[in-house]
């Protein structure tokens, strides 16, 4: 390579470098403006999303306070009213709900079922997921595959048999909360996935260290792992407690049109399931919805951290 | 398309790879079926060999056994007690006693009727002396079916325990001959918190699953082959085995005129699959977009945005679903607002038309599902190594390229299994469909035997209506249930085979 060639080469390099620098500066300014533009667009989108997600609840709240009287001065306007904000505020719907329907009973039913589920389901899931995650035994893989296949059957069909059995034992209709607790909890061990995902992440060296020190497997479970699993326990308790509040299918099948045995979902839905029900009780339904939503939302707000951890950590592995 | 290897495969784009893997899956079907047949054949052979060796072992143990072992063939647990393992021996003995007791007093009766599900119908005759109608009790098909299953399960358990008893005798005899000490009852109990700890843990959950899931599923599968419905309820009128008639009714090719079970089944199944596809993927991609928007660098108040969406999950679904369903009614809020704004003059009946109802259901499902997806994908996004993005930036990749080459593949890779489970749970998504479409009218063409079916009905809601309606067609519902299982199993099998999580595992490690 001659000196001449080298010189031209270095000159070209210099030129290229300068050009690049220039371009980068331009880009930087361009990036800044484009980032501002894109961020503003995103803010607008986010605000729209929040409005879309919150508006139904706002409407629900407003409807629950609606005590509008129709033009004839007698009949109550329920869901045909054409204003969003009530013309006349009042707690009449709430009062009516508590005095004229069995709502208090439905609420107590659901709370009891929820509490029982929180305890029983958590126990079942904890036992199952711990055994499948941290113990190795013959038939473990088979068991997991077996449960996977079981989960592919529509669970509702089991009600054909279970309803007959439960009603033979007197656990349906008026006593349906006991039947419901059994149906929800008995086979809840099958929902072990998220909890198992959590146990899988705890290092095995912990177990081994405890075993070397002479702990039995039961002691490893109760003294080493259990104290570490607070987050997943709270997550499981929270989801187990909340599930019965939304269940409709099993609850309506077991309550079988008996008012006393319904949960809030079935009770409130049956209020407005007919056209005349819609006309008479729509605002009651809204009031009921608000009353149900408040305690659950508060509970959720306090424990949100654990819920988020559970979903972001465990659901992905499931 | 021929098989591609190594570099050739890597050169393809993501979508080309996707189509390629699906194509390869279809091409490999014949080979797979042959393989499956081979596997089944070897499994049968293995089972034969296993049975042969078991029987041989049982006979040989008897031939070589001492008097304790030989007596155990008739009296279970005798050998254990004679050798000092009292706890095990008593358990065996108790089980045998319980079995014999059960078989004599009821099991034999149920088994004898299991083949016909009952012979004597409930009778009614007029009692002239007391001037009343008297009903004489007949057989109860339902009970016969249930207790028949239970008796069969009990028999299988007995055979298993009997075999276990013989094995233990063999081991016990061996140990005795070697002069070693046998495990005492104390040792057995202690092992339950140590070596056998899994048995202690699993006892309760597995009992629950056997009682409340496995038994009902066996029952359901058998009901699909009977004539059990509201009329032939097994009590006032017996039901019996009818073979494959229910499946025939569902699967025979129907003309497109409607009003036959197989036509309705075809329509509902098609819609169920369409629904599951759209419900899964609209939620998934829109949820991902929202997650990306919230997690973008420079966006403030991240916690607030996330918090609001998460809070909407706390409110029980039935409230929001029922409320939104009525918002879209003819006299509902949405129509009110549109009319007041003067955008429309005639109120739109969203739920009247099958097509708009279907679209609306999918849209509202997006509203329901996005918060959860947003949360989950946020978790995944946080785990993406940031240096991937930095090196991409240095290489001059713009935002969309980064999304296409890093974010999307990573998220798809991690959440692949979730997509499958969410697809199958959408096939059985009862709450959203049932509560939203309360006011949708039934489609006359789909109505069979007076059982109203809506355009928006999924298999699971149809099944619910079948079992709760006036006709209570249990046999058909059970047959549909089995077909749902088959559909889900096939889809799972296919997806597992083409899921990126199984193949390109090294892409992100």
Short mmCIF file of N, CA and C in Angstrom, two decimals, chain B residues 92-231:
data_model
loop_
_atom_site.label_atom_id
_atom_site.label_comp_id
_atom_site.label_asym_id
_atom_site.label_seq_id
_atom_site.Cartn_x
_atom_site.Cartn_y
_atom_site.Cartn_z
N UNK B 92 -54.83 -54.38 55.93
CA UNK B 92 -55.20 -55.31 54.85
C UNK B 92 -56.47 -56.08 55.20
N UNK B 93 -56.47 -56.60 56.41
CA UNK B 93 -57.59 -57.44 56.85
C UNK B 93 -58.89 -56.65 56.85
N UNK B 94 -58.80 -55.43 57.38
CA UNK B 94 -59.99 -54.58 57.45
C UNK B 94 -60.52 -54.31 56.05
N UNK B 95 -59.60 -54.06 55.12
CA UNK B 95 -60.03 -53.76 53.75
C UNK B 95 -60.77 -54.95 53.17
N UNK B 96 -60.22 -56.14 53.39
CA UNK B 96 -60.87 -57.33 52.84
C UNK B 96 -62.25 -57.54 53.47
N UNK B 97 -62.31 -57.37 54.77
CA UNK B 97 -63.59 -57.55 55.46
C UNK B 97 -64.62 -56.57 54.93
N UNK B 98 -64.20 -55.30 54.76
CA UNK B 98 -65.12 -54.29 54.25
C UNK B 98 -65.61 -54.66 52.86
N UNK B 99 -64.69 -55.16 52.04
CA UNK B 99 -65.08 -55.52 50.68
C UNK B 99 -66.11 -56.63 50.67
N UNK B 100 -65.83 -57.69 51.44
CA UNK B 100 -66.76 -58.83 51.46
C UNK B 100 -68.12 -58.38 51.98
N UNK B 101 -68.10 -57.62 53.03
CA UNK B 101 -69.33 -57.11 53.63
C UNK B 101 -70.13 -56.32 52.59
N UNK B 102 -69.43 -55.42 51.89
CA UNK B 102 -70.09 -54.56 50.90
C UNK B 102 -70.66 -55.38 49.75
N UNK B 103 -69.87 -56.34 49.25
CA UNK B 103 -70.32 -57.12 48.10
C UNK B 103 -71.56 -57.92 48.45
N UNK B 104 -71.59 -58.51 49.66
CA UNK B 104 -72.74 -59.34 50.02
C UNK B 104 -74.00 -58.49 50.15
N UNK B 105 -73.85 -57.36 50.82
CA UNK B 105 -75.07 -56.61 51.14
C UNK B 105 -75.56 -55.69 50.04
N UNK B 106 -74.66 -55.17 49.19
CA UNK B 106 -75.21 -54.34 48.11
C UNK B 106 -74.45 -54.47 46.79
N UNK B 107 -73.17 -54.66 46.84
CA UNK B 107 -72.38 -54.65 45.61
C UNK B 107 -72.86 -55.63 44.57
N UNK B 108 -73.16 -56.85 44.98
CA UNK B 108 -73.58 -57.87 44.03
C UNK B 108 -74.88 -57.46 43.34
N UNK B 109 -75.78 -56.85 44.14
CA UNK B 109 -77.05 -56.40 43.60
C UNK B 109 -76.84 -55.35 42.51
N UNK B 110 -75.98 -54.37 42.78
CA UNK B 110 -75.74 -53.31 41.79
C UNK B 110 -75.10 -53.89 40.53
N UNK B 111 -74.13 -54.77 40.74
CA UNK B 111 -73.43 -55.32 39.58
C UNK B 111 -74.37 -56.14 38.70
N UNK B 112 -75.29 -56.88 39.31
CA UNK B 112 -76.17 -57.73 38.52
C UNK B 112 -77.10 -56.89 37.65
N UNK B 113 -77.42 -55.68 38.11
CA UNK B 113 -78.32 -54.82 37.32
C UNK B 113 -77.57 -53.89 36.38
N UNK B 114 -76.21 -53.83 36.49
CA UNK B 114 -75.43 -52.84 35.76
C UNK B 114 -75.60 -52.99 34.24
N UNK B 115 -75.75 -54.21 33.77
CA UNK B 115 -75.85 -54.44 32.33
C UNK B 115 -77.12 -53.87 31.73
N UNK B 116 -78.19 -53.81 32.49
CA UNK B 116 -79.47 -53.34 31.95
C UNK B 116 -79.90 -52.00 32.54
N UNK B 117 -79.27 -51.61 33.63
CA UNK B 117 -79.65 -50.40 34.37
C UNK B 117 -81.09 -50.49 34.88
N UNK B 118 -81.49 -51.66 35.33
CA UNK B 118 -82.79 -51.77 35.99
C UNK B 118 -83.83 -52.44 35.12
N UNK B 119 -84.65 -53.27 35.72
CA UNK B 119 -85.68 -53.99 34.96
C UNK B 119 -87.08 -53.59 35.39
N UNK B 120 -87.30 -53.52 36.70
CA UNK B 120 -88.66 -53.25 37.17
C UNK B 120 -88.95 -51.77 37.14
N UNK B 121 -89.98 -51.41 36.39
CA UNK B 121 -90.40 -50.02 36.35
C UNK B 121 -91.18 -49.69 37.61
N UNK B 122 -91.22 -48.42 37.89
CA UNK B 122 -92.07 -47.98 38.99
C UNK B 122 -93.52 -48.26 38.62
N UNK B 123 -94.25 -48.93 39.51
CA UNK B 123 -95.62 -49.27 39.17
C UNK B 123 -96.61 -48.45 39.96
N UNK B 124 -97.81 -48.34 39.42
CA UNK B 124 -98.89 -47.65 40.14
C UNK B 124 -100.12 -48.53 40.10
N UNK B 125 -100.66 -48.83 41.23
CA UNK B 125 -101.92 -49.55 41.18
C UNK B 125 -102.89 -48.95 42.19
N UNK B 126 -104.17 -49.24 41.93
CA UNK B 126 -105.21 -48.63 42.75
C UNK B 126 -105.52 -49.53 43.93
N UNK B 127 -105.38 -48.97 45.14
CA UNK B 127 -105.67 -49.74 46.34
C UNK B 127 -107.14 -49.51 46.70
N UNK B 128 -107.99 -50.53 46.44
CA UNK B 128 -109.44 -50.32 46.57
C UNK B 128 -109.88 -50.18 48.01
N UNK B 129 -109.18 -50.85 48.90
CA UNK B 129 -109.61 -50.82 50.30
C UNK B 129 -109.44 -49.44 50.90
N UNK B 130 -108.23 -48.85 50.65
CA UNK B 130 -107.97 -47.52 51.23
C UNK B 130 -108.33 -46.39 50.29
N UNK B 131 -108.75 -46.76 49.05
CA UNK B 131 -109.17 -45.75 48.08
C UNK B 131 -108.05 -44.75 47.75
N UNK B 132 -106.83 -45.25 47.53
CA UNK B 132 -105.74 -44.37 47.10
C UNK B 132 -104.91 -45.06 46.03
N UNK B 133 -104.16 -44.23 45.27
CA UNK B 133 -103.19 -44.77 44.32
C UNK B 133 -101.90 -45.07 45.07
N UNK B 134 -101.38 -46.25 44.88
CA UNK B 134 -100.14 -46.61 45.57
C UNK B 134 -99.04 -46.78 44.52
N UNK B 135 -97.89 -46.17 44.76
CA UNK B 135 -96.77 -46.39 43.84
C UNK B 135 -95.85 -47.42 44.46
N UNK B 136 -95.58 -48.47 43.68
CA UNK B 136 -94.63 -49.48 44.14
C UNK B 136 -93.26 -49.09 43.63
N UNK B 137 -92.26 -49.21 44.48
CA UNK B 137 -90.94 -48.75 44.10
C UNK B 137 -90.30 -49.70 43.10
N UNK B 138 -89.78 -49.15 42.03
CA UNK B 138 -89.07 -49.97 41.06
C UNK B 138 -87.58 -49.78 41.18
N UNK B 139 -86.86 -50.14 40.12
CA UNK B 139 -85.42 -49.91 40.13
C UNK B 139 -85.14 -48.44 39.88
N UNK B 140 -83.94 -48.02 40.27
CA UNK B 140 -83.53 -46.65 40.00
C UNK B 140 -82.26 -46.67 39.15
N UNK B 141 -82.43 -46.38 37.86
CA UNK B 141 -81.28 -46.49 36.94
C UNK B 141 -80.12 -45.62 37.38
N UNK B 142 -80.43 -44.43 37.87
CA UNK B 142 -79.37 -43.50 38.27
C UNK B 142 -78.49 -44.13 39.34
N UNK B 143 -79.15 -44.68 40.36
CA UNK B 143 -78.41 -45.29 41.46
C UNK B 143 -77.66 -46.51 40.98
N UNK B 144 -78.29 -47.28 40.10
CA UNK B 144 -77.62 -48.49 39.61
C UNK B 144 -76.35 -48.12 38.87
N UNK B 145 -76.45 -47.08 38.03
CA UNK B 145 -75.27 -46.65 37.29
C UNK B 145 -74.19 -46.17 38.24
N UNK B 146 -74.57 -45.31 39.20
CA UNK B 146 -73.58 -44.75 40.12
C UNK B 146 -72.93 -45.83 40.97
N UNK B 147 -73.77 -46.66 41.63
CA UNK B 147 -73.19 -47.65 42.52
C UNK B 147 -72.52 -48.77 41.75
N UNK B 148 -72.98 -49.00 40.52
CA UNK B 148 -72.27 -49.96 39.67
C UNK B 148 -70.84 -49.50 39.44
N UNK B 149 -70.68 -48.22 39.10
CA UNK B 149 -69.32 -47.68 38.90
C UNK B 149 -68.51 -47.83 40.18
N UNK B 150 -69.13 -47.43 41.30
CA UNK B 150 -68.40 -47.49 42.58
C UNK B 150 -67.98 -48.92 42.90
N UNK B 151 -68.89 -49.88 42.64
CA UNK B 151 -68.54 -51.27 42.92
C UNK B 151 -67.37 -51.72 42.06
N UNK B 152 -67.41 -51.35 40.78
CA UNK B 152 -66.30 -51.73 39.89
C UNK B 152 -64.99 -51.14 40.38
N UNK B 153 -65.04 -49.85 40.80
CA UNK B 153 -63.82 -49.22 41.31
C UNK B 153 -63.34 -49.97 42.55
N UNK B 154 -64.28 -50.33 43.41
CA UNK B 154 -63.94 -51.05 44.63
C UNK B 154 -63.26 -52.38 44.30
N UNK B 155 -63.81 -53.09 43.29
CA UNK B 155 -63.22 -54.37 42.88
C UNK B 155 -61.79 -54.16 42.41
N UNK B 156 -61.59 -53.13 41.59
CA UNK B 156 -60.23 -52.86 41.10
C UNK B 156 -59.29 -52.59 42.27
N UNK B 157 -59.78 -51.82 43.25
CA UNK B 157 -58.96 -51.54 44.43
C UNK B 157 -58.61 -52.83 45.14
N UNK B 158 -59.57 -53.75 45.24
CA UNK B 158 -59.31 -55.01 45.95
C UNK B 158 -58.21 -55.78 45.24
N UNK B 159 -58.31 -55.88 43.91
CA UNK B 159 -57.29 -56.62 43.17
C UNK B 159 -55.91 -56.00 43.42
N UNK B 160 -55.86 -54.66 43.38
CA UNK B 160 -54.58 -53.97 43.59
C UNK B 160 -54.03 -54.27 44.99
N UNK B 161 -54.90 -54.17 46.00
CA UNK B 161 -54.43 -54.39 47.37
C UNK B 161 -54.02 -55.84 47.58
N UNK B 162 -54.76 -56.76 46.95
CA UNK B 162 -54.43 -58.18 47.07
C UNK B 162 -53.03 -58.43 46.53
N UNK B 163 -52.75 -57.82 45.38
CA UNK B 163 -51.43 -57.96 44.76
C UNK B 163 -50.36 -57.35 45.68
N UNK B 164 -50.66 -56.21 46.26
CA UNK B 164 -49.72 -55.54 47.16
C UNK B 164 -49.42 -56.44 48.35
N UNK B 165 -50.48 -57.07 48.86
CA UNK B 165 -50.38 -57.95 50.01
C UNK B 165 -49.44 -59.11 49.70
N UNK B 166 -49.56 -59.66 48.47
CA UNK B 166 -48.69 -60.78 48.10
C UNK B 166 -47.25 -60.33 47.97
N UNK B 167 -47.06 -59.14 47.35
CA UNK B 167 -45.70 -58.61 47.21
C UNK B 167 -45.05 -58.46 48.57
N UNK B 168 -45.81 -57.91 49.51
CA UNK B 168 -45.25 -57.66 50.84
C UNK B 168 -44.89 -58.96 51.52
N UNK B 169 -45.72 -59.99 51.30
CA UNK B 169 -45.42 -61.30 51.87
C UNK B 169 -44.12 -61.85 51.32
N UNK B 170 -43.95 -61.66 50.00
CA UNK B 170 -42.73 -62.16 49.36
C UNK B 170 -41.51 -61.48 49.98
N UNK B 171 -41.59 -60.15 50.09
CA UNK B 171 -40.45 -59.40 50.66
C UNK B 171 -40.23 -59.81 52.11
N UNK B 172 -41.35 -59.93 52.84
CA UNK B 172 -41.26 -60.28 54.25
C UNK B 172 -40.59 -61.63 54.45
N UNK B 173 -41.02 -62.58 53.62
CA UNK B 173 -40.46 -63.93 53.73
C UNK B 173 -38.98 -63.90 53.44
N UNK B 174 -38.61 -63.14 52.41
CA UNK B 174 -37.20 -63.02 52.02
C UNK B 174 -36.38 -62.47 53.18
N UNK B 175 -36.89 -61.36 53.76
CA UNK B 175 -36.16 -60.70 54.85
C UNK B 175 -36.03 -61.65 56.04
N UNK B 176 -37.12 -62.39 56.29
CA UNK B 176 -37.11 -63.32 57.42
C UNK B 176 -36.04 -64.39 57.22
N UNK B 177 -35.97 -64.87 55.96
CA UNK B 177 -34.99 -65.90 55.66
C UNK B 177 -33.57 -65.36 55.81
N UNK B 178 -33.38 -64.08 55.46
CA UNK B 178 -32.06 -63.49 55.59
C UNK B 178 -31.74 -63.09 57.03
N UNK B 179 -32.76 -63.18 57.87
CA UNK B 179 -32.53 -62.84 59.26
C UNK B 179 -32.51 -61.34 59.54
N UNK B 180 -33.13 -60.54 58.63
CA UNK B 180 -33.16 -59.09 58.85
C UNK B 180 -34.44 -58.69 59.55
N UNK B 181 -34.43 -57.47 60.08
CA UNK B 181 -35.60 -56.99 60.80
C UNK B 181 -36.60 -56.35 59.83
N UNK B 182 -37.87 -56.59 60.04
CA UNK B 182 -38.89 -55.98 59.19
C UNK B 182 -39.27 -54.60 59.73
N UNK B 183 -39.83 -53.80 58.84
CA UNK B 183 -40.28 -52.47 59.27
C UNK B 183 -41.46 -52.63 60.22
N UNK B 184 -41.41 -51.92 61.34
CA UNK B 184 -42.52 -52.01 62.28
C UNK B 184 -43.55 -50.94 61.93
N UNK B 185 -44.69 -51.01 62.61
CA UNK B 185 -45.74 -50.03 62.38
C UNK B 185 -45.25 -48.62 62.68
N UNK B 186 -44.37 -48.51 63.69
CA UNK B 186 -43.81 -47.22 64.06
C UNK B 186 -43.00 -46.64 62.89
N UNK B 187 -42.17 -47.54 62.28
CA UNK B 187 -41.37 -47.10 61.13
C UNK B 187 -42.29 -46.59 60.02
N UNK B 188 -43.37 -47.34 59.79
CA UNK B 188 -44.31 -46.95 58.74
C UNK B 188 -44.85 -45.56 58.99
N UNK B 189 -45.27 -45.33 60.24
CA UNK B 189 -45.85 -44.03 60.56
C UNK B 189 -44.81 -42.93 60.40
N UNK B 190 -43.56 -43.25 60.83
CA UNK B 190 -42.53 -42.22 60.76
C UNK B 190 -42.23 -41.87 59.29
N UNK B 191 -42.26 -42.89 58.43
CA UNK B 191 -41.92 -42.62 57.03
C UNK B 191 -42.95 -41.71 56.37
N UNK B 192 -44.14 -41.62 56.96
CA UNK B 192 -45.17 -40.76 56.38
C UNK B 192 -44.81 -39.28 56.48
N UNK B 193 -43.93 -38.93 57.41
CA UNK B 193 -43.50 -37.53 57.44
C UNK B 193 -42.14 -37.36 56.79
N UNK B 194 -41.56 -38.46 56.29
CA UNK B 194 -40.26 -38.31 55.65
C UNK B 194 -40.22 -38.90 54.24
N UNK B 195 -39.84 -40.15 54.09
CA UNK B 195 -39.72 -40.69 52.72
C UNK B 195 -41.06 -40.68 52.00
N UNK B 196 -42.13 -40.97 52.73
CA UNK B 196 -43.45 -41.05 52.10
C UNK B 196 -44.25 -39.77 52.32
N UNK B 197 -43.55 -38.65 52.54
CA UNK B 197 -44.26 -37.42 52.89
C UNK B 197 -45.25 -37.01 51.81
N UNK B 198 -44.90 -37.33 50.54
CA UNK B 198 -45.82 -36.94 49.47
C UNK B 198 -47.18 -37.60 49.63
N UNK B 199 -47.20 -38.81 50.20
CA UNK B 199 -48.50 -39.47 50.39
C UNK B 199 -49.35 -38.69 51.39
N UNK B 200 -48.70 -38.23 52.45
CA UNK B 200 -49.43 -37.44 53.44
C UNK B 200 -49.98 -36.17 52.81
N UNK B 201 -49.13 -35.51 52.02
CA UNK B 201 -49.56 -34.25 51.42
C UNK B 201 -50.69 -34.46 50.43
N UNK B 202 -50.56 -35.50 49.61
CA UNK B 202 -51.50 -35.64 48.49
C UNK B 202 -52.80 -36.33 48.87
N UNK B 203 -52.84 -36.94 50.06
CA UNK B 203 -54.02 -37.74 50.42
C UNK B 203 -55.30 -36.93 50.30
N UNK B 204 -55.32 -35.76 50.93
CA UNK B 204 -56.55 -34.96 50.95
C UNK B 204 -56.92 -34.42 49.56
N UNK B 205 -55.99 -33.70 48.89
CA UNK B 205 -56.38 -33.17 47.56
C UNK B 205 -56.77 -34.27 46.58
N UNK B 206 -56.06 -35.39 46.59
CA UNK B 206 -56.39 -36.43 45.62
C UNK B 206 -57.72 -37.08 45.92
N UNK B 207 -58.05 -37.26 47.20
CA UNK B 207 -59.37 -37.80 47.53
C UNK B 207 -60.45 -36.88 46.98
N UNK B 208 -60.26 -35.59 47.20
CA UNK B 208 -61.23 -34.61 46.68
C UNK B 208 -61.37 -34.71 45.18
N UNK B 209 -60.24 -34.80 44.49
CA UNK B 209 -60.29 -34.84 43.03
C UNK B 209 -60.97 -36.13 42.56
N UNK B 210 -60.65 -37.24 43.22
CA UNK B 210 -61.28 -38.51 42.83
C UNK B 210 -62.78 -38.44 43.02
N UNK B 211 -63.23 -37.89 44.15
CA UNK B 211 -64.65 -37.87 44.47
C UNK B 211 -65.41 -36.88 43.59
N UNK B 212 -64.84 -35.69 43.42
CA UNK B 212 -65.60 -34.61 42.81
C UNK B 212 -65.23 -34.32 41.37
N UNK B 213 -64.21 -34.97 40.85
CA UNK B 213 -63.89 -34.77 39.44
C UNK B 213 -63.84 -36.08 38.67
N UNK B 214 -63.05 -37.04 39.16
CA UNK B 214 -62.88 -38.27 38.40
C UNK B 214 -64.17 -39.07 38.35
N UNK B 215 -64.78 -39.27 39.51
CA UNK B 215 -66.02 -40.05 39.53
C UNK B 215 -67.11 -39.41 38.67
N UNK B 216 -67.37 -38.10 38.83
CA UNK B 216 -68.38 -37.48 37.95
C UNK B 216 -68.03 -37.57 36.47
N UNK B 217 -66.73 -37.52 36.14
CA UNK B 217 -66.38 -37.60 34.72
C UNK B 217 -66.63 -39.00 34.19
N UNK B 218 -66.28 -40.03 34.97
CA UNK B 218 -66.59 -41.40 34.54
C UNK B 218 -68.10 -41.54 34.34
N UNK B 219 -68.84 -41.02 35.30
CA UNK B 219 -70.29 -41.08 35.23
C UNK B 219 -70.81 -40.39 33.97
N UNK B 220 -70.25 -39.19 33.72
CA UNK B 220 -70.67 -38.41 32.55
C UNK B 220 -70.38 -39.16 31.27
N UNK B 221 -69.19 -39.77 31.18
CA UNK B 221 -68.85 -40.49 29.96
C UNK B 221 -69.84 -41.63 29.74
N UNK B 222 -70.20 -42.31 30.82
CA UNK B 222 -71.14 -43.43 30.66
C UNK B 222 -72.54 -42.94 30.31
N UNK B 223 -72.94 -41.80 30.89
CA UNK B 223 -74.29 -41.28 30.59
C UNK B 223 -74.44 -40.99 29.11
N UNK B 224 -73.32 -40.58 28.46
CA UNK B 224 -73.39 -40.27 27.03
C UNK B 224 -73.82 -41.48 26.21
N UNK B 225 -73.72 -42.67 26.77
CA UNK B 225 -74.12 -43.88 26.04
C UNK B 225 -75.45 -44.42 26.53
N UNK B 226 -76.19 -43.61 27.30
CA UNK B 226 -77.49 -44.07 27.78
C UNK B 226 -78.58 -43.15 27.27
N UNK B 227 -79.80 -43.42 27.68
CA UNK B 227 -80.93 -42.58 27.25
C UNK B 227 -81.43 -41.71 28.39
N UNK B 228 -80.50 -41.23 29.25
CA UNK B 228 -80.89 -40.48 30.44
C UNK B 228 -81.30 -39.06 30.08
N UNK B 229 -82.55 -38.69 30.31
CA UNK B 229 -82.96 -37.29 30.18
C UNK B 229 -84.12 -37.00 31.14
N UNK B 230 -84.75 -35.87 30.96
CA UNK B 230 -85.79 -35.47 31.89
C UNK B 230 -86.94 -36.45 31.96
N UNK B 231 -87.26 -37.11 30.83
CA UNK B 231 -88.38 -38.06 30.83
C UNK B 231 -87.92 -39.41 31.39
#
